[in-house]
Structure formats: structure tokens, C-alpha cells
PDB file of C-alpha atoms in Angstrom:
ATOM      1  CA  MET S  12      11.165  11.053 -22.019  1.00 40.00           C
ATOM      2  CA  PRO S  13      10.517   9.464 -25.607  1.00 38.00           C
ATOM      3  CA  TYR S  14      10.711   5.111 -25.283  1.00 34.00           C
ATOM      4  CA  ASP S  15      12.067   3.532 -27.963  1.00 35.00           C
ATOM      5  CA  ASP S  16      11.070  -0.353 -26.864  1.00 37.00           C
ATOM      6  CA  ARG S  17       9.947  -2.240 -29.688  1.00 34.00           C
ATOM      7  CA  ILE S  18       9.776  -5.745 -28.572  1.00 33.00           C
ATOM      8  CA  PRO S  19       5.611  -6.496 -28.221  1.00 37.00           C
ATOM      9  CA  PRO S  20       4.690  -9.261 -25.583  1.00 39.00           C
ATOM     10  CA  THR S  21       3.538 -12.549 -26.714  1.00 37.00           C
ATOM     11  CA  ARG S  22      -0.376 -12.797 -25.614  1.00 40.00           C
ATOM     12  CA  HIS S  23      -2.446 -16.150 -25.410  1.00 39.00           C
ATOM     13  CA  GLY S  24      -5.707 -17.559 -24.350  1.00 40.00           C
ATOM     14  CA  ARG S  25      -9.200 -18.816 -24.934  1.00 40.00           C
ATOM     15  CA  PRO S  26     -12.301 -17.247 -25.512  1.00 41.00           C
ATOM     16  CA  LEU S  27     -15.054 -17.237 -22.762  1.00 43.00           C
ATOM     17  CA  LEU S  28     -18.191 -14.751 -23.564  1.00 51.00           C
ATOM     18  CA  THR S  29     -19.510 -13.663 -27.004  1.00 51.00           C
ATOM     19  CA  ALA S  30     -19.454  -9.787 -27.678  1.00 50.00           C
ATOM     20  CA  ALA S  31     -22.954  -9.503 -28.396  1.00 53.00           C
ATOM     21  CA  ALA S  32     -22.903 -10.766 -24.453  1.00 58.00           C
ATOM     22  CA  LEU S  33     -20.618  -7.964 -23.545  1.00 64.00           C
ATOM     23  CA  ALA S  34     -22.522  -5.262 -25.414  1.00 56.00           C
ATOM     24  CA  SER S  35     -25.593  -6.219 -23.515  1.00 57.00           C
ATOM     25  CA  LEU S  36     -24.426  -5.116 -20.256  1.00 53.00           C
ATOM     26  CA  SER S  37     -25.730  -2.069 -19.734  1.00 43.00           C
ATOM     27  CA  LEU S  38     -25.691  -0.761 -16.322  1.00 42.00           C
ATOM     28  CA  THR S  39     -25.160   3.214 -14.409  1.00 38.00           C
ATOM     29  CA  VAL S  40     -23.545   4.594 -11.544  1.00 36.00           C
ATOM     30  CA  SER S  41     -23.314   7.751  -9.879  1.00 35.00           C
ATOM     31  CA  GLY S  42     -21.673   9.732  -6.686  1.00 35.00           C
ATOM     32  CA  CYS S  43     -21.283  12.928  -4.746  1.00 37.00           C
ATOM     33  CA  GLY S  44     -18.584  15.037  -2.850  1.00 34.00           C
ATOM     34  CA  GLY S  45     -17.496  17.652  -0.732  1.00 35.00           C
ATOM     35  CA  GLY S  46     -15.373  19.633   1.156  1.00 36.00           C
ATOM     36  CA  GLY S  47     -14.772  22.008   4.180  1.00 36.00           C
ATOM     37  CA  GLY S  48     -12.319  24.635   5.454  1.00 35.00           C
ATOM     38  CA  SER S  49     -10.155  26.658   8.699  1.00 32.00           C
ATOM     39  CA  GLY S  50      -8.787  30.025  10.197  1.00 34.00           C
ATOM     40  CA  LEU S  51      -6.656  31.813  12.405  1.00 32.00           C
ATOM     41  CA  ALA S  52      -8.074  34.708  14.419  1.00 34.00           C
ATOM     42  CA  PRO S  53      -5.394  37.637  14.722  1.00 34.00           C
ATOM     43  CA  GLN S  54      -3.637  38.153  17.940  1.00 37.00           C
ATOM     44  CA  THR S  55      -3.775  41.111  20.479  1.00 36.00           C
ATOM     45  CA  GLN S  56       0.000  42.937  20.729  1.00 40.00           C
ATOM     46  CA  PRO S  57       0.607  44.722  23.944  1.00 39.00           C
ATOM     47  CA  HIS S  58       0.855  48.707  23.955  1.00 41.00           C
ATOM     48  CA  ALA S  59       4.129  50.239  23.971  1.00 41.00           C
ATOM     49  CA  GLY S  60       6.132  50.691  27.654  1.00 41.00           C
ATOM     50  CA  SER S  61       3.550  48.005  28.952  1.00 40.00           C
ATOM     51  CA  SER S  62       5.351  45.398  31.428  1.00 41.00           C
ATOM     52  CA  ALA S  63       2.683  42.781  29.878  1.00 43.00           C
ATOM     53  CA  VAL S  64       4.343  39.801  28.191  1.00 43.00           C
ATOM     54  CA  LYS S  65       3.902  39.110  24.883  1.00 45.00           C
ATOM     55  CA  PRO S  66       1.647  36.079  24.654  1.00 45.00           C
ATOM     56  CA  ALA S  67       3.840  33.229  22.554  1.00 46.00           C
ATOM     57  CA  PRO S  68       2.261  32.597  18.845  1.00 47.00           C
ATOM     58  CA  SER S  69      -0.914  30.019  19.103  1.00 47.00           C
ATOM     59  CA  ALA S  70      -0.400  26.940  17.437  1.00 47.00           C
ATOM     60  CA  PRO S  71      -1.214  26.178  14.106  1.00 46.00           C
ATOM     61  CA  ALA S  72      -5.309  25.064  13.841  1.00 46.00           C
ATOM     62  CA  ALA S  73      -4.759  21.292  12.693  1.00 45.00           C
ATOM     63  CA  THR S  74      -6.339  21.271   9.594  1.00 46.00           C
ATOM     64  CA  THR S  75      -9.345  18.411   9.110  1.00 50.00           C
ATOM     65  CA  PRO S  76      -9.009  16.583   6.786  1.00 50.00           C
ATOM     66  CA  LYS S  77     -11.154  17.068   4.056  1.00 58.00           C
ATOM     67  CA  PRO S  78     -13.913  14.672   4.066  1.00 63.00           C
ATOM     68  CA  SER S  79     -14.364  11.412   1.650  1.00 63.00           C
ATOM     69  CA  PRO S  80     -17.528  11.935  -0.610  1.00 79.00           C
ATOM     70  CA  LYS S  81     -19.987   9.771  -0.301  1.00 89.00           C
ATOM     71  CA  GLY S  82     -21.768   7.057  -2.256  1.00 95.00           C
ATOM     72  CA  PRO S  83     -22.247   3.983  -3.579  1.00 96.00           C
ATOM     73  CA  LEU S  84     -18.759   2.454  -2.885  1.00 98.00           C
ATOM     74  CA  THR S  85     -18.178   4.209   0.060  1.00 97.00           C
ATOM     75  CA  GLY S  86     -16.846   1.232   2.273  1.00 97.00           C
ATOM     76  CA  ARG S  87     -15.324  -0.396  -0.682  1.00 98.00           C
ATOM     77  CA  THR S  88     -11.436  -0.124  -1.699  1.00 98.00           C
ATOM     78  CA  VAL S  89     -10.181  -0.222  -5.090  1.00 98.00           C
ATOM     79  CA  VAL S  90      -6.712  -1.362  -5.703  1.00 98.00           C
ATOM     80  CA  ILE S  91      -5.713   0.188  -8.923  1.00 98.00           C
ATOM     81  CA  ASP S  92      -2.372  -1.254 -11.015  1.00 98.00           C
ATOM     82  CA  PRO S  93      -0.546   1.330 -13.410  1.00 98.00           C
ATOM     83  CA  GLY S  94       1.294  -1.565 -15.509  1.00 98.00           C
ATOM     84  CA  HIS S  95       4.999  -0.987 -16.034  1.00 97.00           C
ATOM     85  CA  ASN S  96       6.951   2.074 -14.591  1.00 96.00           C
ATOM     86  CA  PRO S  97       8.075   4.932 -16.705  1.00 95.00           C
ATOM     87  CA  ARG S  98      11.722   4.666 -15.386  1.00 96.00           C
ATOM     88  CA  ASN S  99      12.097   0.790 -15.467  1.00 97.00           C
ATOM     89  CA  ARG S 100      14.013   1.183 -18.755  1.00 95.00           C
ATOM     90  CA  ASP S 101      16.692   3.267 -16.947  1.00 96.00           C
ATOM     91  CA  HIS S 102      16.646  -0.318 -14.246  1.00 97.00           C
ATOM     92  CA  THR S 103      16.807  -3.035 -16.394  1.00 96.00           C
ATOM     93  CA  ARG S 104      18.892  -5.264 -14.441  1.00 97.00           C
ATOM     94  CA  GLU S 105      16.633  -4.373 -11.308  1.00 97.00           C
ATOM     95  CA  ILE S 106      13.424  -5.502 -13.311  1.00 97.00           C
ATOM     96  CA  ASN S 107      14.663  -8.736 -14.737  1.00 97.00           C
ATOM     97  CA  ARG S 108      15.483 -10.277 -11.688  1.00 97.00           C
ATOM     98  CA  GLN S 109      13.725 -12.941 -11.643  1.00 98.00           C
ATOM     99  CA  VAL S 110      10.515 -13.371  -9.469  1.00 97.00           C
ATOM    100  CA  ASP S 111       8.347 -16.550  -8.029  1.00 96.00           C
ATOM    101  CA  ILE S 112       4.648 -16.146  -9.660  1.00 96.00           C
ATOM    102  CA  GLY S 113       4.037 -19.502  -8.133  1.00 92.00           C
ATOM    103  CA  THR S 114       3.740 -21.424 -11.663  1.00 89.00           C
ATOM    104  CA  GLY S 115       7.612 -20.625 -12.041  1.00 94.00           C
ATOM    105  CA  HIS S 116       9.964 -17.195 -12.476  1.00 96.00           C
ATOM    106  CA  LYS S 117       9.474 -14.621 -14.370  1.00 96.00           C
ATOM    107  CA  GLU S 118      11.261 -11.103 -14.535  1.00 97.00           C
ATOM    108  CA  CYS S 119      10.567  -8.698 -11.725  1.00 98.00           C
ATOM    109  CA  ASP S 120       8.605  -6.275 -14.687  1.00 98.00           C
ATOM    110  CA  THR S 121       9.116  -5.551 -17.762  1.00 97.00           C
ATOM    111  CA  THR S 122       9.774  -1.710 -19.781  1.00 97.00           C
ATOM    112  CA  GLY S 123       6.451  -2.386 -21.497  1.00 97.00           C
ATOM    113  CA  THR S 124       5.455  -1.315 -25.405  1.00 98.00           C
ATOM    114  CA  ALA S 125       5.034   2.126 -26.733  1.00 98.00           C
ATOM    115  CA  THR S 126       3.475   3.339 -29.966  1.00 98.00           C
ATOM    116  CA  ASN S 127       5.560   3.905 -32.937  1.00 98.00           C
ATOM    117  CA  ALA S 128       5.732   7.552 -32.286  1.00 98.00           C
ATOM    118  CA  GLY S 129       6.844   6.669 -28.713  1.00 97.00           C
ATOM    119  CA  TYR S 130       3.863   7.359 -26.451  1.00 98.00           C
ATOM    120  CA  ALA S 131       5.192   4.590 -23.612  1.00 98.00           C
ATOM    121  CA  GLU S 132       2.747   2.322 -22.212  1.00 98.00           C
ATOM    122  CA  ALA S 133       3.432   3.459 -18.963  1.00 98.00           C
ATOM    123  CA  ARG S 134       2.775   6.810 -19.555  1.00 98.00           C
ATOM    124  CA  PHE S 135      -0.833   5.559 -20.599  1.00 98.00           C
ATOM    125  CA  THR S 136      -1.451   3.510 -17.746  1.00 98.00           C
ATOM    126  CA  LEU S 137      -0.721   6.847 -14.836  1.00 98.00           C
ATOM    127  CA  ASP S 138      -2.687   8.564 -16.928  1.00 98.00           C
ATOM    128  CA  VAL S 139      -6.076   6.293 -17.201  1.00 98.00           C
ATOM    129  CA  SER S 140      -5.186   5.097 -13.678  1.00 98.00           C
ATOM    130  CA  HIS S 141      -5.428   8.971 -12.518  1.00 98.00           C
ATOM    131  CA  ARG S 142      -8.888   9.315 -13.898  1.00 98.00           C
ATOM    132  CA  LEU S 143      -9.758   5.803 -12.762  1.00 98.00           C
ATOM    133  CA  ARG S 144      -8.984   7.210  -9.134  1.00 98.00           C
ATOM    134  CA  THR S 145     -10.972  10.546  -9.890  1.00 98.00           C
ATOM    135  CA  LEU S 146     -14.193   8.783 -10.839  1.00 98.00           C
ATOM    136  CA  LEU S 147     -14.228   5.697  -8.192  1.00 98.00           C
ATOM    137  CA  GLU S 148     -13.400   8.047  -5.421  1.00 98.00           C
ATOM    138  CA  SER S 149     -16.253  10.684  -6.429  1.00 98.00           C
ATOM    139  CA  GLN S 150     -18.443   7.470  -5.659  1.00 97.00           C
ATOM    140  CA  GLY S 151     -17.092   6.844  -2.292  1.00 98.00           C
ATOM    141  CA  ALA S 152     -14.524   4.482  -3.013  1.00 98.00           C
ATOM    142  CA  LYS S 153     -11.076   4.038  -1.176  1.00 98.00           C
ATOM    143  CA  VAL S 154      -8.600   4.153  -3.759  1.00 98.00           C
ATOM    144  CA  VAL S 155      -5.344   2.259  -3.287  1.00 98.00           C
ATOM    145  CA  LEU S 156      -2.457   2.682  -6.477  1.00 98.00           C
ATOM    146  CA  THR S 157      -0.020   0.065  -6.421  1.00 98.00           C
ATOM    147  CA  HIS S 158       3.108   2.931  -7.524  1.00 98.00           C
ATOM    148  CA  ASP S 159       2.435   6.672  -8.905  1.00 97.00           C
ATOM    149  CA  ASN S 160       5.453   7.209 -10.864  1.00 92.00           C
ATOM    150  CA  ASP S 161       6.954   7.853  -6.935  1.00 95.00           C
ATOM    151  CA  ARG S 162       9.475   4.792  -7.177  1.00 95.00           C
ATOM    152  CA  PRO S 163      12.316   4.399  -9.547  1.00 96.00           C
ATOM    153  CA  PHE S 164      11.436   1.099 -10.902  1.00 97.00           C
ATOM    154  CA  GLY S 165       8.524  -1.503 -10.654  1.00 97.00           C
ATOM    155  CA  PRO S 166       7.232  -2.599  -7.933  1.00 98.00           C
ATOM    156  CA  CYS S 167       8.091  -6.217  -8.948  1.00 98.00           C
ATOM    157  CA  VAL S 168       4.957  -8.184 -10.039  1.00 98.00           C
ATOM    158  CA  ASP S 169       4.766 -10.182  -6.469  1.00 98.00           C
ATOM    159  CA  GLU S 170       4.472  -7.014  -4.971  1.00 98.00           C
ATOM    160  CA  ARG S 171       1.805  -5.369  -6.852  1.00 98.00           C
ATOM    161  CA  ALA S 172      -0.394  -8.849  -5.836  1.00 98.00           C
ATOM    162  CA  ARG S 173       0.650  -8.502  -2.509  1.00 98.00           C
ATOM    163  CA  ILE S 174      -0.369  -4.459  -2.281  1.00 98.00           C
ATOM    164  CA  GLY S 175      -3.781  -5.701  -2.906  1.00 98.00           C
ATOM    165  CA  ASN S 176      -4.239  -8.241  -0.916  1.00 98.00           C
ATOM    166  CA  LYS S 177      -2.574  -6.463   1.956  1.00 98.00           C
ATOM    167  CA  ALA S 178      -5.452  -3.849   1.397  1.00 98.00           C
ATOM    168  CA  GLY S 179      -7.987  -6.314   0.940  1.00 98.00           C
ATOM    169  CA  ALA S 180      -9.310  -4.705  -1.621  1.00 98.00           C
ATOM    170  CA  ASP S 181     -13.053  -5.864  -3.315  1.00 98.00           C
ATOM    171  CA  ALA S 182     -11.510  -5.182  -6.927  1.00 98.00           C
ATOM    172  CA  VAL S 183      -8.033  -5.088  -8.394  1.00 98.00           C
ATOM    173  CA  VAL S 184      -7.323  -3.701 -11.483  1.00 98.00           C
ATOM    174  CA  SER S 185      -4.177  -3.519 -13.475  1.00 98.00           C
ATOM    175  CA  VAL S 186      -4.230  -1.142 -16.673  1.00 98.00           C
ATOM    176  CA  HIS S 187      -2.044  -1.852 -19.678  1.00 98.00           C
ATOM    177  CA  ALA S 188      -2.353  -1.486 -23.429  1.00 98.00           C
ATOM    178  CA  ASP S 189      -0.871  -4.214 -25.584  1.00 98.00           C
ATOM    179  CA  GLY S 190       1.787  -4.317 -28.319  1.00 98.00           C
ATOM    180  CA  SER S 191       0.833  -6.727 -31.116  1.00 98.00           C
ATOM    181  CA  ALA S 192       1.128  -6.298 -34.492  1.00 98.00           C
ATOM    182  CA  ALA S 193      -0.580  -3.701 -36.892  1.00 98.00           C
ATOM    183  CA  GLY S 194      -3.813  -4.437 -37.705  1.00 98.00           C
ATOM    184  CA  ASN S 195      -4.474  -5.864 -34.361  1.00 98.00           C
ATOM    185  CA  ARG S 196      -7.104  -4.129 -32.991  1.00 98.00           C
ATOM    186  CA  GLY S 197      -9.328  -3.695 -30.082  1.00 98.00           C
ATOM    187  CA  PHE S 198      -9.313  -4.331 -26.104  1.00 98.00           C
ATOM    188  CA  HIS S 199      -9.188  -7.602 -23.726  1.00 98.00           C
ATOM    189  CA  VAL S 200      -9.720  -8.234 -19.941  1.00 98.00           C
ATOM    190  CA  ILE S 201      -7.368 -10.963 -18.615  1.00 98.00           C
ATOM    191  CA  LEU S 202      -8.868 -13.425 -16.043  1.00 98.00           C
ATOM    192  CA  PRO S 203      -6.864 -15.572 -14.037  1.00 98.00           C
ATOM    193  CA  GLY S 204      -6.760 -19.001 -14.408  1.00 98.00           C
ATOM    194  CA  ARG S 205      -6.896 -22.167 -11.903  1.00 97.00           C
ATOM    195  CA  VAL S 206      -3.119 -21.994 -10.593  1.00 96.00           C
ATOM    196  CA  ARG S 207      -2.069 -23.974  -7.346  1.00 95.00           C
ATOM    197  CA  GLY S 208       1.632 -24.473  -6.742  1.00 93.00           C
ATOM    198  CA  GLY S 209       3.984 -21.934  -4.454  1.00 92.00           C
ATOM    199  CA  ALA S 210       2.588 -19.112  -2.751  1.00 92.00           C
ATOM    200  CA  ALA S 211      -0.087 -19.091  -6.030  1.00 96.00           C
ATOM    201  CA  ASP S 212      -4.121 -20.399  -5.134  1.00 97.00           C
ATOM    202  CA  THR S 213      -6.522 -18.618  -7.339  1.00 98.00           C
ATOM    203  CA  ALA S 214      -9.290 -21.111  -6.875  1.00 98.00           C
ATOM    204  CA  LYS S 215     -11.326 -18.756  -4.478  1.00 98.00           C
ATOM    205  CA  ILE S 216     -10.848 -15.657  -6.960  1.00 98.00           C
ATOM    206  CA  VAL S 217     -11.352 -17.219 -10.090  1.00 98.00           C
ATOM    207  CA  GLU S 218     -15.199 -16.879 -10.509  1.00 98.00           C
ATOM    208  CA  PRO S 219     -15.464 -13.708  -8.707  1.00 98.00           C
ATOM    209  CA  SER S 220     -12.772 -12.265 -10.937  1.00 98.00           C
ATOM    210  CA  ARG S 221     -14.568 -13.440 -13.793  1.00 98.00           C
ATOM    211  CA  GLU S 222     -17.560 -11.283 -13.159  1.00 98.00           C
ATOM    212  CA  LEU S 223     -15.533  -8.521 -12.417  1.00 98.00           C
ATOM    213  CA  GLY S 224     -13.533  -8.801 -15.980  1.00 98.00           C
ATOM    214  CA  THR S 225     -17.019  -9.594 -17.514  1.00 98.00           C
ATOM    215  CA  ARG S 226     -18.596  -6.615 -16.231  1.00 98.00           C
ATOM    216  CA  ILE S 227     -15.466  -4.255 -17.504  1.00 98.00           C
ATOM    217  CA  ALA S 228     -15.561  -5.870 -20.579  1.00 98.00           C
ATOM    218  CA  GLY S 229     -18.834  -5.128 -21.687  1.00 98.00           C
ATOM    219  CA  LEU S 230     -18.843  -1.452 -19.965  1.00 98.00           C
ATOM    220  CA  PHE S 231     -16.006  -0.645 -21.552  1.00 98.00           C
ATOM    221  CA  LEU S 232     -17.062  -1.156 -24.864  1.00 98.00           C
ATOM    222  CA  ARG S 233     -20.183   0.922 -23.655  1.00 98.00           C
ATOM    223  CA  ALA S 234     -18.341   3.582 -22.505  1.00 98.00           C
ATOM    224  CA  THR S 235     -15.170   3.605 -25.945  1.00 98.00           C
ATOM    225  CA  GLY S 236     -17.061   2.143 -28.676  1.00 97.00           C
ATOM    226  CA  SER S 237     -14.102  -0.054 -29.247  1.00 97.00           C
ATOM    227  CA  SER S 238     -14.418  -4.037 -29.693  1.00 97.00           C
ATOM    228  CA  PRO S 239     -13.106  -6.491 -28.366  1.00 98.00           C
ATOM    229  CA  SER S 240      -9.944  -7.795 -29.617  1.00 98.00           C
ATOM    230  CA  ASN S 241      -9.720  -8.901 -33.430  1.00 98.00           C
ATOM    231  CA  TYR S 242      -6.622 -11.521 -32.259  1.00 98.00           C
ATOM    232  CA  ILE S 243      -7.480 -12.820 -28.389  1.00 97.00           C
ATOM    233  CA  GLY S 244     -10.161 -14.330 -27.279  1.00 93.00           C
ATOM    234  CA  ASP S 245     -12.436 -15.087 -30.324  1.00 92.00           C
ATOM    235  CA  SER S 246     -14.222 -11.437 -30.087  1.00 92.00           C
ATOM    236  CA  THR S 247     -14.961 -12.218 -26.809  1.00 95.00           C
ATOM    237  CA  GLY S 248     -12.850  -9.236 -25.247  1.00 97.00           C
ATOM    238  CA  LEU S 249     -11.965 -11.848 -22.452  1.00 98.00           C
ATOM    239  CA  ASP S 250      -8.527 -14.056 -22.229  1.00 98.00           C
ATOM    240  CA  THR S 251      -7.845 -16.589 -19.160  1.00 98.00           C
ATOM    241  CA  ARG S 252      -3.844 -16.928 -18.708  1.00 97.00           C
ATOM    242  CA  THR S 253      -1.960 -18.806 -15.731  1.00 97.00           C
ATOM    243  CA  ASP S 254       1.437 -16.950 -16.488  1.00 96.00           C
ATOM    244  CA  LEU S 255       1.156 -13.388 -14.808  1.00 97.00           C
ATOM    245  CA  GLY S 256       2.196 -13.612 -11.590  1.00 97.00           C
ATOM    246  CA  GLY S 257       0.191 -10.264 -10.823  1.00 98.00           C
ATOM    247  CA  LEU S 258      -3.010 -12.693 -11.035  1.00 98.00           C
ATOM    248  CA  ASN S 259      -1.912 -16.010 -10.042  1.00 98.00           C
ATOM    249  CA  LEU S 260      -0.646 -14.630  -6.517  1.00 98.00           C
ATOM    250  CA  SER S 261      -3.656 -12.713  -5.873  1.00 98.00           C
ATOM    251  CA  THR S 262      -5.960 -13.474  -3.131  1.00 98.00           C
ATOM    252  CA  VAL S 263      -8.476 -10.807  -4.054  1.00 98.00           C
ATOM    253  CA  PRO S 264     -10.510 -10.720  -7.442  1.00 98.00           C
ATOM    254  CA  LYS S 265      -8.344  -9.105  -9.990  1.00 98.00           C
ATOM    255  CA  VAL S 266      -8.168  -8.566 -13.982  1.00 98.00           C
ATOM    256  CA  PHE S 267      -6.172  -6.817 -16.425  1.00 98.00           C
ATOM    257  CA  ILE S 268      -6.772  -5.011 -18.835  1.00 98.00           C
ATOM    258  CA  GLU S 269      -5.050  -4.495 -22.398  1.00 98.00           C
ATOM    259  CA  CYS S 270      -7.056  -1.077 -23.204  1.00 98.00           C
ATOM    260  CA  GLY S 271      -5.746  -1.571 -26.723  1.00 98.00           C
ATOM    261  CA  ASN S 272      -2.910  -2.376 -29.116  1.00 98.00           C
ATOM    262  CA  MET S 273      -0.099   0.835 -29.269  1.00 98.00           C
ATOM    263  CA  ARG S 274       1.503  -0.658 -32.264  1.00 98.00           C
ATOM    264  CA  ASP S 275      -1.476  -0.376 -34.436  1.00 98.00           C
ATOM    265  CA  PRO S 276      -2.233   3.131 -35.961  1.00 98.00           C
ATOM    266  CA  LYS S 277      -5.454   3.157 -35.344  1.00 98.00           C
ATOM    267  CA  ASP S 278      -5.453   2.200 -32.072  1.00 98.00           C
ATOM    268  CA  ALA S 279      -2.691   4.169 -30.692  1.00 98.00           C
ATOM    269  CA  ALA S 280      -4.826   7.196 -32.587  1.00 98.00           C
ATOM    270  CA  LEU S 281      -7.096   6.696 -29.468  1.00 98.00           C
ATOM    271  CA  LEU S 282      -4.762   5.516 -27.124  1.00 98.00           C
ATOM    272  CA  THR S 283      -2.958   9.002 -27.341  1.00 98.00           C
ATOM    273  CA  SER S 284      -6.004  11.188 -27.161  1.00 98.00           C
ATOM    274  CA  ALA S 285      -7.045  12.694 -23.493  1.00 98.00           C
ATOM    275  CA  GLU S 286     -10.492  12.314 -24.550  1.00 98.00           C
ATOM    276  CA  TRP S 287     -10.764   9.064 -25.423  1.00 98.00           C
ATOM    277  CA  ARG S 288      -8.609   8.249 -22.026  1.00 98.00           C
ATOM    278  CA  GLN S 289     -11.090   9.697 -20.019  1.00 98.00           C
ATOM    279  CA  LYS S 290     -13.790   7.272 -22.133  1.00 98.00           C
ATOM    280  CA  ALA S 291     -11.368   4.328 -21.094  1.00 98.00           C
ATOM    281  CA  ALA S 292     -11.439   5.103 -17.280  1.00 98.00           C
ATOM    282  CA  ARG S 293     -15.011   5.460 -17.507  1.00 98.00           C
ATOM    283  CA  GLY S 294     -15.816   2.045 -18.580  1.00 98.00           C
ATOM    284  CA  ILE S 295     -13.220   0.528 -16.147  1.00 99.00           C
ATOM    285  CA  ALA S 296     -15.023   2.521 -13.186  1.00 98.00           C
ATOM    286  CA  ASP S 297     -18.484   1.951 -14.595  1.00 98.00           C
ATOM    287  CA  GLY S 298     -17.485  -1.796 -14.765  1.00 98.00           C
ATOM    288  CA  ILE S 299     -15.997  -2.342 -11.260  1.00 98.00           C
ATOM    289  CA  SER S 300     -19.207  -0.009  -9.776  1.00 98.00           C
ATOM    290  CA  SER S 301     -21.491  -2.451 -11.519  1.00 98.00           C
ATOM    291  CA  TYR S 302     -19.386  -5.503  -9.880  1.00 98.00           C
ATOM    292  CA  LEU S 303     -19.058  -4.308  -6.525  1.00 98.00           C
ATOM    293  CA  LYS S 304     -22.826  -3.233  -6.738  1.00 96.00           C
ATOM    294  CA  ARG S 305     -23.971  -6.122  -7.729  1.00 91.00           C
TER     295      ARG S 305
END
């Protein structure tokens, strides 16, 4: 369905790393796969006139689950958080409900942004998240999505954090695209700042999240060829925030990535390209893999 929301979110932050340092990150990842199958033998029927009792049909043979591929991320759990939900726009009352984010209260969720042609951020984030899941699973990781377009709205930002916490994730990445002014281009990774209040205490995750975010930024740059944001973070590709419930309430390493600006025509052309989205997923996967294998 078309999406016509046109109010871009406001972003603020501070620089942490130079673009040259991001570009210097050059690491590789690998993986493998496997499969299997099963069948049933035919039954013998009694001949005509026989007093033999016809045997009862056999129960279907149990299907053996397809084994997970073994690879460098075997035993690791990654939670992918596709930003927003394609049906949030139909549930404005529910997503406008205020939830506690530790430093205050915010909306449960938002509709997200869209390109000028109507390609919704929520569609983009699901597509990239599916590609990312495939790449990580091929390396043996257990991947959990906070949602898979299987809910009428949300989940709320506090629940998104709880999903990662409950999974005991080794890394969580929330996938987004920005909605800034035309001319503002590039990607940036949002890192959690130090927060302590209510249910929020990020002291233990600030440093590992910075490491995760730095690796994702460097390898996203390499995989996509996109530059770090020219409007946030002094071209470092990194931004620190303390106003996002999904970060404040996380107890495991977590970052957001804004893959580009949907309101800029040049960035929009990339974000709507399936080929580029595959590169974006590859860059994020490479960053997660290098962080988990460090």
C-alpha cells in the first residue's frame, strides 16, 4: 500500500570517529550450509476374501528439522530489529501511546518515513532485515527478528529492547532509513550514550556497542560505497544518542543504522534498488560478523 507520511524525524548527535578510520576497516566473513529429507514405505493390502484385518495406516514419519549451517557464528545469537511496521499507519492511537524509556516517555512507535515516491521505510527495513538474516544464518548464527510483518502494529520500542534482552543476544541491530532534507546524504550508525534512570542503565553496553557500531560503519562503507552522513556526525558515520528507548533499555550490545536518507533523490535511488539493498545487508552482516569474531 502507498505510504504518504512526510514528516522527517529530527536527528542530533556528536562525532566519534573519522571517515578515514572507518574506511580502513577491511575484514571478511564466510559460511556454509546443509540439508536433508525423509519418506514413507507403501503399505501391503490384504487380498480379496481374506479375513485378515486391514492394518491401520501408519503415522507419518517424524520430519527431521533441517540442521543449521555450521560456520564461524555457530552458537551466537543476533537480534535484527526492522524499524517500524508497515501497518503502523493504521493504528495511530496504539503507536502514539507513551512508554517509559528510562530518561522519560516516548511514543510506542512511529510510522517511519518514506521516499517522495511513496516507498515506505518499513518496507525497506523488512527487506534488508530478511537479506541480513539469510547472510547471518549462512554463517551459523541464530537470528531472531523483533517482528516480521506478523503484527498489526509495533512492537513498541520498549518491547523491542526486551526481545533482544530476553534472547541474550550477542549483538542487536535496528535497521532504519532517515527522513531528512534533500541534499542530506549518507549513512550513520547510532550508538547508545550513558543513561541511568528508571529501567535504563547502559553502563555495561556503551563500549561494546561502540565497537559493534564502528565495525558496522566501516564495513557498510566498504560494501555499499556510500559515504558517511554529510549532516550528522562530522562525516564520521557515528552518532551517540540518549533519547531512544530501544537503546536505553537494552542490556546487550545494540546499535541503530540509518542506511541513507529517503528524502534525498540520490539516496532514494539507492534505497529502492534491490541490488543496493543486498550490498547494505552484506555490509551490516560483515560488521556484525567481525565484531563477534574479534
